[in-house]
Coordinates of C-alpha atoms in Angstrom, one line a residue:
Chain L
M1 CA 0.0 0.0 0.0
E2 CA 1.2 3.5 -0.8
L3 CA -0.6 6.4 0.5
R4 CA 0.3 10.0 -0.3
V5 CA -1.4 12.9 1.5
A6 CA -0.6 16.5 1.1
A7 CA -3.6 18.5 2.2
T8 CA -4.7 21.6 4.0
K9 CA -8.0 22.2 5.7
K10 CA -8.9 25.4 7.6
F11 CA -11.5 25.5 10.4
C12 CA -12.4 28.5 12.6
S13 CA -10.0 27.7 15.3
F14 CA -7.9 24.9 13.8
D15 CA -5.8 24.4 10.7
L16 CA -4.8 21.0 9.3
N17 CA -1.7 21.0 7.1
V18 CA -0.2 17.6 6.5
D19 CA 2.3 16.2 3.9
F20 CA 3.4 12.6 4.1
T21 CA 3.8 9.4 2.2
V22 CA 3.6 6.0 3.8
S23 CA 4.3 2.7 2.1
Q24 CA 4.0 0.1 4.9
D25 CA 0.8 -1.8 5.6
R26 CA 0.5 -1.2 9.3
I27 CA 0.6 2.5 9.9
G28 CA -0.1 4.3 13.2
I29 CA -1.3 7.9 13.6
F30 CA -0.4 9.1 17.0
G31 CA -1.3 12.3 18.7
P32 CA -3.3 14.0 21.5
S33 CA -6.9 14.9 21.2
G34 CA -7.4 17.9 18.9
S35 CA -4.2 17.2 16.9
G36 CA -6.2 16.6 13.7
K37 CA -6.2 12.8 13.6
S38 CA -9.9 12.4 13.0
T39 CA -10.0 15.2 10.5
L40 CA -7.2 13.4 8.6
V41 CA -9.2 10.2 8.6
N42 CA -12.2 12.1 7.2
L43 CA -10.2 13.6 4.4
I44 CA -8.7 10.3 3.4
A45 CA -12.1 8.6 3.5
G46 CA -13.7 11.4 1.6
L47 CA -16.1 12.4 4.3
Q48 CA -14.6 15.9 4.3
Q49 CA -12.9 17.7 1.5
P50 CA -9.5 19.4 1.9
D51 CA -9.3 23.0 0.9
D52 CA -6.4 22.1 -1.2
G53 CA -3.9 19.3 -1.9
I54 CA -3.8 15.8 -3.1
I55 CA -4.7 12.4 -1.7
R56 CA -3.4 9.4 -3.6
L57 CA -3.8 5.7 -2.8
N58 CA -1.8 3.1 -4.7
N59 CA -1.2 5.6 -7.6
E60 CA -4.9 6.4 -7.9
T61 CA -5.7 10.0 -7.2
L62 CA -8.7 10.3 -4.8
F63 CA -8.5 14.0 -4.4
D64 CA -6.9 16.9 -6.2
R65 CA -8.1 20.2 -7.7
N66 CA -10.1 18.3 -10.4
I67 CA -10.9 15.0 -8.7
D68 CA -12.9 14.3 -5.6
T69 CA -13.9 10.6 -5.5
P70 CA -16.9 10.2 -3.3
P71 CA -16.5 8.1 -0.2
D72 CA -18.6 5.2 -1.6
R73 CA -16.1 4.8 -4.5
R74 CA -12.9 5.1 -2.6
R75 CA -13.0 1.6 -1.1
I76 CA -11.6 2.9 2.1
G77 CA -13.3 1.3 5.2
I78 CA -13.5 2.9 8.6
I79 CA -13.8 1.4 12.0
F80 CA -15.0 4.2 14.2
Q81 CA -14.6 4.8 17.9
H82 CA -18.2 3.8 18.3
P83 CA -19.4 0.8 16.3
H84 CA -22.2 2.8 14.5
L85 CA -24.1 -0.4 13.7
F86 CA -27.4 0.1 11.8
P87 CA -30.1 -0.4 14.4
H88 CA -32.7 -1.4 11.9
L89 CA -30.7 -4.3 10.6
N90 CA -29.6 -7.5 12.4
V91 CA -26.0 -8.5 12.8
K92 CA -25.9 -10.5 9.6
N93 CA -27.4 -7.7 7.5
N94 CA -25.0 -5.2 9.1
L95 CA -22.1 -7.4 8.1
L96 CA -23.4 -7.8 4.6
F97 CA -24.1 -4.1 4.1
G98 CA -20.8 -3.3 2.5
F99 CA -20.3 -6.7 1.0
K100 CA -23.5 -6.4 -1.1
R101 CA -22.3 -3.1 -2.4
C102 CA -18.8 -4.4 -3.4
T103 CA -18.4 -5.4 -7.0
P104 CA -18.0 -9.1 -7.5
E105 CA -14.4 -8.8 -8.8
N106 CA -13.4 -7.0 -5.6
R107 CA -15.0 -9.6 -3.2
R108 CA -12.0 -11.5 -2.0
I109 CA -13.0 -11.9 1.7
D110 CA -15.3 -14.8 2.4
F111 CA -18.2 -14.1 4.8
D112 CA -17.9 -17.5 6.6
S113 CA -14.1 -17.2 7.1
L114 CA -14.5 -13.7 8.6
V115 CA -17.3 -14.8 10.9
E116 CA -15.1 -17.6 12.1
V117 CA -12.0 -15.4 12.7
L118 CA -14.1 -12.9 14.6
Q119 CA -16.1 -15.6 16.5
I120 CA -19.4 -14.0 15.8
A121 CA -21.4 -16.9 14.4
P122 CA -23.8 -17.1 17.4
L123 CA -24.6 -13.4 17.0
L124 CA -25.7 -13.4 13.3
E125 CA -29.5 -13.5 13.7
R126 CA -29.5 -11.1 16.7
G127 CA -30.5 -7.5 16.7
V128 CA -27.6 -5.1 17.3
N129 CA -29.2 -3.4 20.3
N130 CA -28.7 -6.3 22.6
L131 CA -25.0 -6.9 21.9
S132 CA -22.3 -6.1 24.4
G133 CA -19.7 -3.4 23.7
G134 CA -17.1 -5.9 22.6
E135 CA -19.5 -7.8 20.4
K136 CA -20.7 -4.6 18.7
Q137 CA -17.1 -3.6 17.9
R138 CA -16.3 -7.0 16.5
V139 CA -19.4 -6.8 14.3
A140 CA -18.3 -3.3 13.2
I141 CA -14.8 -4.7 12.4
G142 CA -16.4 -7.5 10.4
R143 CA -18.7 -5.1 8.5
A144 CA -15.8 -2.8 7.5
V145 CA -13.6 -5.7 6.5
L146 CA -16.4 -7.4 4.4
S147 CA -16.7 -4.3 2.3
N148 CA -13.3 -5.4 0.9
P149 CA -11.5 -2.1 1.4
R150 CA -8.2 -1.3 -0.1
L151 CA -7.3 0.5 3.1
L152 CA -8.9 0.3 6.5
L153 CA -8.9 3.4 8.7
M154 CA -9.3 2.7 12.4
D155 CA -10.3 5.9 14.2
E156 CA -9.6 5.2 17.9
P157 CA -11.6 1.9 17.7
L158 CA -10.6 0.9 21.3
S159 CA -11.0 4.1 23.2
A160 CA -14.6 3.3 24.2
L161 CA -13.7 -0.1 25.6
D162 CA -12.4 -1.2 29.0
D163 CA -8.9 -2.7 29.2
T164 CA -9.9 -6.3 29.0
L165 CA -12.0 -5.8 25.9
R166 CA -9.4 -3.5 24.4
F167 CA -6.8 -6.2 24.3
Q168 CA -9.3 -8.8 23.0
I169 CA -10.3 -6.4 20.2
I170 CA -6.6 -5.7 19.4
H171 CA -6.1 -9.4 18.9
H172 CA -9.1 -9.6 16.6
L173 CA -8.0 -6.5 14.6
K174 CA -4.5 -7.9 14.1
T175 CA -5.8 -11.4 13.2
V176 CA -8.3 -10.1 10.7
C177 CA -6.0 -7.7 9.0
A178 CA -3.2 -10.3 8.8
T179 CA -5.5 -13.1 7.7
F180 CA -7.0 -11.0 4.9
S181 CA -3.9 -8.9 4.1
I182 CA -5.6 -5.5 4.6
P183 CA -3.4 -2.5 5.0
Y184 CA -4.5 -0.1 7.7
L185 CA -4.1 3.3 9.4
F186 CA -4.5 2.9 13.1
I187 CA -5.4 6.2 14.9
S188 CA -4.9 6.5 18.6
H189 CA -3.5 8.6 21.4
S190 CA -2.3 5.5 23.2
M191 CA 1.4 4.7 22.8
L192 CA 0.8 1.2 23.9
E193 CA -1.8 0.6 21.1
M194 CA 0.7 2.1 18.6
R195 CA 3.3 -0.4 19.6
L196 CA 1.0 -3.3 19.4
M197 CA -0.7 -2.3 16.1
A198 CA 1.8 -0.3 14.0
D199 CA 5.2 -0.8 12.2
E200 CA 5.5 2.9 11.3
V201 CA 4.0 5.9 13.1
L202 CA 3.1 9.4 12.1
A203 CA 3.1 11.6 15.2
M204 CA 0.7 14.6 14.9
A205 CA 0.4 17.8 16.9
D206 CA -1.6 20.9 16.2
G207 CA -2.7 19.7 12.8
R208 CA 0.8 18.9 11.5
V209 CA 2.8 15.6 11.2
V210 CA 5.7 16.3 13.5
D211 CA 7.5 12.9 13.2
Q212 CA 7.5 9.8 11.1
T213 CA 9.3 7.0 12.8
T214 CA 8.9 3.5 14.3
P215 CA 6.7 3.0 17.3
E216 CA 9.7 1.9 19.3
N217 CA 11.6 5.1 18.6
L218 CA 8.6 7.2 19.3
A219 CA 8.0 5.5 22.6
R220 CA 11.7 6.1 23.6
S221 CA 11.6 9.7 22.5
R222 CA 8.5 10.3 24.6
M223 CA 9.7 8.5 27.7
G224 CA 10.8 11.6 29.5
V225 CA 7.5 13.5 29.0
S226 CA 5.1 10.6 29.4
P227 CA 3.7 10.2 32.9
V228 CA 4.0 6.4 32.6
G229 CA 7.6 6.5 31.2
Y230 CA 8.5 3.8 28.6
I231 CA 6.3 0.7 28.7
N232 CA 8.2 -2.5 28.4
L233 CA 6.1 -5.2 26.8
L234 CA 7.0 -8.8 27.9
R235 CA 5.4 -11.8 26.3
L236 CA 6.0 -14.5 28.9
A237 CA 5.2 -18.2 28.7
N238 CA 4.9 -21.4 30.7
P239 CA 4.5 -20.1 34.2
R240 CA 4.9 -22.1 37.4
R241 CA 3.4 -21.2 40.7
S242 CA 5.8 -20.1 43.5
D243 CA 4.5 -19.1 46.9
G244 CA 1.4 -17.3 45.6
L245 CA 3.4 -15.7 42.7
Y246 CA 3.9 -16.8 39.1
A247 CA 7.4 -17.5 37.9
Y248 CA 8.2 -17.1 34.2
R249 CA 11.5 -17.9 32.4
W250 CA 13.1 -14.7 31.4
G251 CA 16.7 -13.6 30.7
T252 CA 19.0 -15.9 32.5
G253 CA 16.6 -16.7 35.3
E254 CA 13.0 -16.2 36.3
L255 CA 10.7 -13.3 36.8
L256 CA 8.3 -13.5 39.8
I257 CA 5.0 -11.7 39.0
S258 CA 2.0 -11.4 41.2
A259 CA -0.5 -10.6 38.4
G260 CA 0.4 -13.8 36.5
N261 CA -2.1 -16.5 35.5
D262 CA -2.2 -20.1 34.4
Q263 CA -2.5 -19.2 30.7
P264 CA 0.3 -20.7 28.6
E265 CA 1.3 -17.3 27.3
T266 CA 0.6 -13.8 28.7
L267 CA 1.5 -10.3 27.7
F268 CA 2.7 -8.0 30.6
E269 CA 3.6 -4.3 30.7
L270 CA 6.2 -2.9 32.9
S271 CA 7.0 0.8 33.2
S272 CA 10.6 1.9 32.9
K273 CA 9.9 3.9 36.1
D274 CA 9.4 0.6 38.0
I275 CA 13.0 -0.6 37.6
I276 CA 15.5 0.4 40.2
L277 CA 19.2 0.1 39.3
F278 CA 22.1 -0.7 41.6
K279 CA 25.8 -0.5 40.9
Q280 CA 26.5 -3.4 43.3
H281 CA 24.5 -6.2 44.6
P282 CA 22.3 -4.8 47.4
E283 CA 22.5 -6.5 50.7
A284 CA 18.8 -7.0 51.2
I285 CA 15.8 -5.8 49.2
S286 CA 12.1 -6.3 49.3
A287 CA 11.6 -6.5 45.5
R288 CA 11.2 -10.1 44.4
N289 CA 13.2 -9.7 41.1
L290 CA 16.8 -8.8 41.2
F291 CA 19.1 -9.7 38.3
R292 CA 22.4 -8.8 36.9
C293 CA 22.4 -7.2 33.5
T294 CA 24.6 -5.3 31.0
V295 CA 23.9 -1.8 29.7
A296 CA 23.3 -2.4 26.0
G297 CA 22.8 1.3 25.3
T298 CA 21.5 4.6 26.6
F299 CA 19.3 7.3 25.1
A300 CA 18.2 10.7 26.3
S301 CA 14.5 11.8 26.6
A302 CA 13.7 15.2 28.2
N303 CA 15.7 15.2 31.5
R304 CA 15.7 11.4 31.7
V305 CA 18.1 8.8 30.5
G306 CA 16.7 5.6 29.1
I307 CA 18.9 2.6 29.8
E308 CA 18.6 -0.5 27.7
L309 CA 19.4 -3.5 29.9
A310 CA 20.4 -6.8 28.4
C311 CA 19.9 -9.9 30.4
G312 CA 20.7 -12.9 28.4
K313 CA 18.8 -12.6 25.1
D314 CA 16.1 -10.4 26.7
R315 CA 16.0 -6.6 26.9
L316 CA 14.3 -4.1 29.2
V317 CA 14.4 -0.3 29.3
A318 CA 14.8 1.4 32.6
E319 CA 14.9 5.2 33.2
V320 CA 16.8 7.3 35.6
V321 CA 17.3 11.1 35.9
K322 CA 20.5 12.4 34.4
Q323 CA 22.3 12.9 37.7
A324 CA 21.7 9.3 38.7
A325 CA 23.1 8.1 35.4
D326 CA 26.2 10.2 35.9
E327 CA 26.6 9.1 39.5
L328 CA 26.3 5.4 38.6
G329 CA 28.6 6.0 35.6
I330 CA 26.2 4.3 33.3
V331 CA 27.6 3.8 29.8
A332 CA 27.2 1.0 27.3
G333 CA 28.8 -2.1 28.6
S334 CA 28.4 -1.3 32.3
E335 CA 27.3 -4.1 34.6
L336 CA 24.3 -3.2 36.8
Y337 CA 21.8 -4.9 39.1
A338 CA 18.1 -4.3 38.3
A339 CA 15.4 -4.7 40.9
I340 CA 11.7 -5.0 40.0
K341 CA 8.8 -5.6 42.4
A342 CA 6.6 -8.6 41.6
S343 CA 3.6 -6.3 41.7
A344 CA 5.0 -3.9 39.1
F345 CA 4.0 -6.0 36.2
R346 CA 0.5 -5.5 34.7
R347 CA -1.2 -8.2 32.7
I348 CA -2.6 -6.8 29.4
G349 CA -3.5 -9.8 27.3
Chain S
M1 CA -77.9 10.5 16.2
P2 CA -79.6 11.8 13.1
E3 CA -79.6 9.8 9.9
F4 CA -77.0 10.9 7.4
T5 CA -78.1 11.6 3.8
S6 CA -75.9 10.8 0.8
A7 CA -74.6 14.4 0.9
E8 CA -73.1 13.8 4.4
Y9 CA -71.7 10.5 3.5
T10 CA -70.2 12.1 0.4
A11 CA -68.7 14.9 2.6
I12 CA -67.2 12.3 5.0
L13 CA -65.7 10.2 2.1
L14 CA -64.5 13.4 0.3
S15 CA -62.8 14.5 3.5
L16 CA -61.0 11.2 3.8
K17 CA -60.2 11.1 0.1
V18 CA -58.8 14.7 0.1
S19 CA -56.7 14.1 3.2
I20 CA -55.3 10.8 2.0
V21 CA -54.4 12.0 -1.5
A22 CA -52.9 15.3 -0.1
T23 CA -50.8 13.3 2.4
L24 CA -49.6 10.8 -0.1
L25 CA -48.8 13.4 -2.7
S26 CA -46.9 15.5 -0.2
L27 CA -44.9 12.6 1.2
P28 CA -42.1 12.5 -1.4
F29 CA -41.8 16.3 -1.5
G30 CA -41.9 16.5 2.3
F31 CA -39.3 13.8 2.7
S32 CA -37.1 15.5 0.0
A33 CA -37.5 19.0 1.7
A34 CA -36.7 17.5 5.1
Y35 CA -33.6 15.7 3.7
V36 CA -32.3 18.9 2.0
M37 CA -32.9 21.0 5.1
T38 CA -31.3 18.5 7.4
Y39 CA -28.3 17.2 5.4
R40 CA -27.4 19.8 2.7
K41 CA -25.5 23.0 3.2
F42 CA -26.3 25.7 0.6
R43 CA -27.0 29.3 0.3
G44 CA -30.6 30.3 0.7
K45 CA -31.4 27.5 3.1
F46 CA -33.0 30.0 5.4
V47 CA -35.3 31.2 2.6
L48 CA -36.3 27.6 1.8
D49 CA -37.0 27.1 5.5
L50 CA -39.1 30.2 5.6
I51 CA -41.1 29.2 2.5
V52 CA -41.8 25.7 3.8
N53 CA -42.9 27.0 7.2
L54 CA -44.9 30.0 6.0
P55 CA -48.2 28.2 5.7
L56 CA -47.9 27.4 9.4
T57 CA -48.3 31.0 10.3
L58 CA -50.3 32.4 7.4
P59 CA -54.1 32.5 7.8
P60 CA -55.5 29.6 5.7
V61 CA -57.8 32.1 3.9
V62 CA -54.7 33.9 2.7
I63 CA -53.2 30.7 1.4
G64 CA -56.5 29.9 -0.3
Y65 CA -56.6 33.3 -1.9
I66 CA -53.0 33.0 -3.1
L67 CA -53.8 29.6 -4.6
L68 CA -56.8 31.1 -6.3
V69 CA -54.8 33.8 -7.8
V70 CA -52.0 31.5 -9.0
L71 CA -54.1 28.6 -10.2
G72 CA -57.2 30.5 -11.4
Q73 CA -58.0 31.2 -15.0
N74 CA -55.9 34.4 -15.0
G75 CA -53.2 33.1 -12.7
V76 CA -49.6 32.4 -13.8
I77 CA -49.9 28.6 -13.5
G78 CA -53.6 28.5 -14.4
K79 CA -53.3 30.5 -17.6
Q80 CA -49.8 29.4 -18.8
I81 CA -49.8 25.7 -17.8
L82 CA -53.2 24.4 -16.8
Q83 CA -55.4 25.9 -19.4
P84 CA -53.3 24.8 -22.4
L85 CA -53.4 21.3 -20.9
G86 CA -57.1 21.5 -20.4
I87 CA -56.9 21.0 -16.7
K88 CA -59.4 22.8 -14.5
L89 CA -58.6 22.8 -10.8
I90 CA -60.5 25.6 -9.1
F91 CA -63.7 24.6 -7.5
T92 CA -63.0 20.9 -7.9
W93 CA -61.9 18.3 -5.2
K94 CA -58.4 18.5 -6.7
A95 CA -58.2 22.1 -5.6
A96 CA -59.2 21.0 -2.1
V97 CA -56.3 18.5 -2.2
I98 CA -53.8 21.2 -3.2
A99 CA -55.1 23.6 -0.5
T100 CA -54.9 20.7 2.1
A101 CA -51.4 19.8 0.9
V102 CA -50.1 23.3 1.1
V103 CA -51.5 23.9 4.6
G104 CA -50.3 20.6 6.0
F105 CA -46.9 20.5 4.3
P106 CA -44.9 22.3 7.1
L107 CA -46.3 19.8 9.7
L108 CA -45.1 16.9 7.6
V109 CA -41.7 18.4 6.9
R110 CA -41.2 19.3 10.6
S111 CA -41.9 15.8 11.8
I112 CA -39.7 14.1 9.2
R113 CA -37.0 16.6 10.0
I114 CA -37.1 15.9 13.7
G115 CA -36.9 12.2 12.8
M116 CA -33.9 12.8 10.6
E117 CA -32.1 15.0 13.1
T118 CA -32.1 12.2 15.6
I119 CA -30.2 9.9 13.3
D120 CA -26.6 9.5 14.3
Q121 CA -24.4 11.1 11.7
G122 CA -21.9 8.2 12.2
L123 CA -24.4 5.9 10.6
V124 CA -24.7 8.0 7.5
Q125 CA -20.9 8.2 7.3
A126 CA -20.5 4.5 7.9
S127 CA -23.0 3.8 5.1
R128 CA -21.0 6.0 2.7
T129 CA -17.7 4.4 3.5
L130 CA -19.3 0.9 3.1
G131 CA -20.0 1.7 -0.5
A132 CA -23.5 3.2 -0.5
G133 CA -24.0 6.3 -2.6
W134 CA -26.0 9.2 -1.2
F135 CA -29.3 8.0 -2.7
D136 CA -28.6 4.5 -1.6
T137 CA -27.9 5.9 1.9
V138 CA -31.1 7.9 1.9
M139 CA -33.2 4.8 0.9
T140 CA -31.5 2.2 3.1
V141 CA -30.4 4.2 6.2
I142 CA -32.1 7.6 6.5
L143 CA -35.6 6.5 5.3
P144 CA -35.9 3.5 7.6
L145 CA -34.4 5.3 10.6
S146 CA -36.7 8.4 10.1
L147 CA -39.8 6.3 9.5
R148 CA -41.3 7.2 12.8
G149 CA -41.0 10.9 11.8
V150 CA -42.6 10.1 8.4
I151 CA -45.5 8.3 10.1
A152 CA -46.0 11.0 12.7
G153 CA -45.8 13.7 10.1
S154 CA -48.3 11.8 7.8
A155 CA -50.7 11.3 10.7
L156 CA -50.4 15.0 11.6
M157 CA -50.9 16.1 8.1
F158 CA -53.8 13.8 7.5
A159 CA -55.5 15.0 10.7
R160 CA -54.8 18.6 9.8
G161 CA -56.3 17.9 6.3
L162 CA -59.5 16.7 7.9
G163 CA -59.9 20.0 9.6
E164 CA -58.9 22.2 6.7
F165 CA -61.5 24.9 6.1
G166 CA -60.2 28.4 5.2
A167 CA -58.0 27.6 2.2
T168 CA -60.4 25.0 0.9
I169 CA -63.5 27.1 0.9
I170 CA -61.7 29.8 -1.1
V171 CA -60.1 27.6 -3.7
A172 CA -62.6 24.8 -4.0
G173 CA -65.8 26.4 -2.8
N174 CA -68.5 24.7 -0.8
I175 CA -70.3 22.6 -3.3
P176 CA -72.3 19.7 -1.7
G177 CA -71.3 16.4 -3.3
V178 CA -68.4 17.9 -5.2
T179 CA -66.1 19.9 -2.9
Q180 CA -68.0 19.9 0.4
T181 CA -65.8 18.3 3.1
I182 CA -66.8 17.6 6.7
P183 CA -65.7 21.1 8.1
L184 CA -67.6 22.8 5.2
A185 CA -70.7 20.7 5.8
I186 CA -70.5 21.5 9.6
Y187 CA -70.2 25.2 8.7
E188 CA -73.2 25.0 6.5
Y189 CA -75.3 23.2 9.1
A190 CA -74.2 25.5 11.8
S191 CA -75.3 28.5 9.7
S192 CA -78.8 27.1 9.1
P193 CA -81.5 27.2 11.8
D194 CA -82.2 23.4 12.1
G195 CA -78.7 22.2 11.4
D196 CA -77.4 21.9 15.0
R197 CA -77.9 18.1 15.3
M198 CA -76.4 17.4 12.0
A199 CA -73.4 19.6 12.7
L200 CA -72.9 17.9 16.0
A201 CA -73.2 14.4 14.4
L202 CA -70.5 15.4 11.9
C203 CA -68.3 16.7 14.7
V204 CA -68.6 13.2 16.3
V205 CA -67.5 11.6 13.0
S206 CA -64.5 14.0 12.9
V207 CA -63.5 13.0 16.5
V208 CA -63.9 9.3 15.7
I209 CA -61.7 9.6 12.5
S210 CA -59.1 11.6 14.4
V211 CA -59.0 9.1 17.3
V212 CA -58.6 6.2 14.8
V213 CA -55.7 8.0 13.1
L214 CA -53.9 8.7 16.4
L215 CA -54.4 5.0 17.5
F216 CA -53.1 3.8 14.1
H217 CA -50.1 6.1 14.4
E218 CA -49.4 4.9 18.0
Y219 CA -49.7 1.2 16.8
L220 CA -47.2 1.7 14.0
S221 CA -44.8 3.6 16.2
R222 CA -44.8 0.8 18.8
R223 CA -44.4 -1.9 16.1
M224 CA -41.3 -0.1 14.9
I225 CA -39.5 -0.4 18.2
R226 CA -37.5 -3.4 17.4
V227 CA -37.7 -6.2 20.0
D228 CA -34.7 -8.5 19.8

């Protein structure tokens, strides 16, 4: 997928002025509320017209001074923040709404396969008013995907869901898009969602694209200004119970986690702020995880220093203030001890 | 209850006929006007709004007189369009239909508009991005979701049509068996010395028809609330 957008749009109190080209299939658009993300989505989908500029998808011009392809002919699907299911149609007819309007030569996604991937077969004959939030969003995903779009725009599709549902829906989104090879733009103000969903990120602020980078680099650059620091994502497997905690193989030893479970594989998040570093082995410590590691590299973010710790094959990012980094003499190759409380890990999926 | 003669039965049937035809004729125009006023942005929207709602505040007699002037033998439409086609409207039941349609039109448009304004814009946008053109979206999303407004507006307009008097008497006259509707018949009986009982009986008929219309409207509205 190649998407080129160079567009301006003026509102009373806000100007959008973007110019970018992306060519990967999993693109994130990251920015705070009011940065112009949803306006950008509307321009790409054709729901709003730019004042000037061009929008081109896979070498087909969707908008310029002479062309303005209407939204129904762009073949760009949207998954909105709210499911927006048609209340006068049941689940099956909602799913088929776009499919029926798709020309036969463009129908490459099979209804039954999609229903299976999204696990919505028991819902098909139900009205949409009696579905749970997660079920509604799954149907909305299915409906957009069945319209066989060339590009899927996901406009904060997870922000109305609680954490448990959020990570279930992320799983469904990733599975569906991977299974049916649908390129997408994932819009969110959550760095965590960016890292789980995107390979390349456009960071937006005040109606401009201020950075185009990888989610990892963006997360590192924002570590110092983010209230939660840098979030380490750890996919841990095969736990064993140990005195009320769960022990997972990690690095050269084990991680003890209080929020573990008996699932064969679990995704945990750990903030860079929750890792304490020692130059020497502490005599006694209450944290249940203490391991020796090597500094693989450092990076600066605001007034913080991010420290990439290597422990065996595994990596973690910790953060300290600059003075602490100087005092401990942290440079690439230094040996350190890292301590993490068992309760610092949060299960997210 | 006095015995109705064929003239009263004709008046009752004519009232029903005029109201039904006026409502059915107005529906596509009313729906289109409501759609344009709800979903389209254009210059002069305020003027259209004013024109559509004007019959609501104008005295019906004034509307009747304007119609008479426009559709009459020397009127712009009457002389230029109707006469060459051999169509005579004034003092026929068709003129009563036009008068009823004009007077009831704002009520129809208002109700449909209220129905349309309650539709979540996200549904319309979703429909467009799912491949439905604007007309497709109107027919498959906006129309079904504003159906309650359409039914409410139709019922309101039909009921208003049954009571239409001022515009009708000017443009269609009060010809028994031809253009005399229930209100005109009541007016005639109320003006004659022995007509009280007959006027009252026709009032009762009016009340019964109105109640039936309201019950039918309520029934349809309830049926439309989807039960899973």
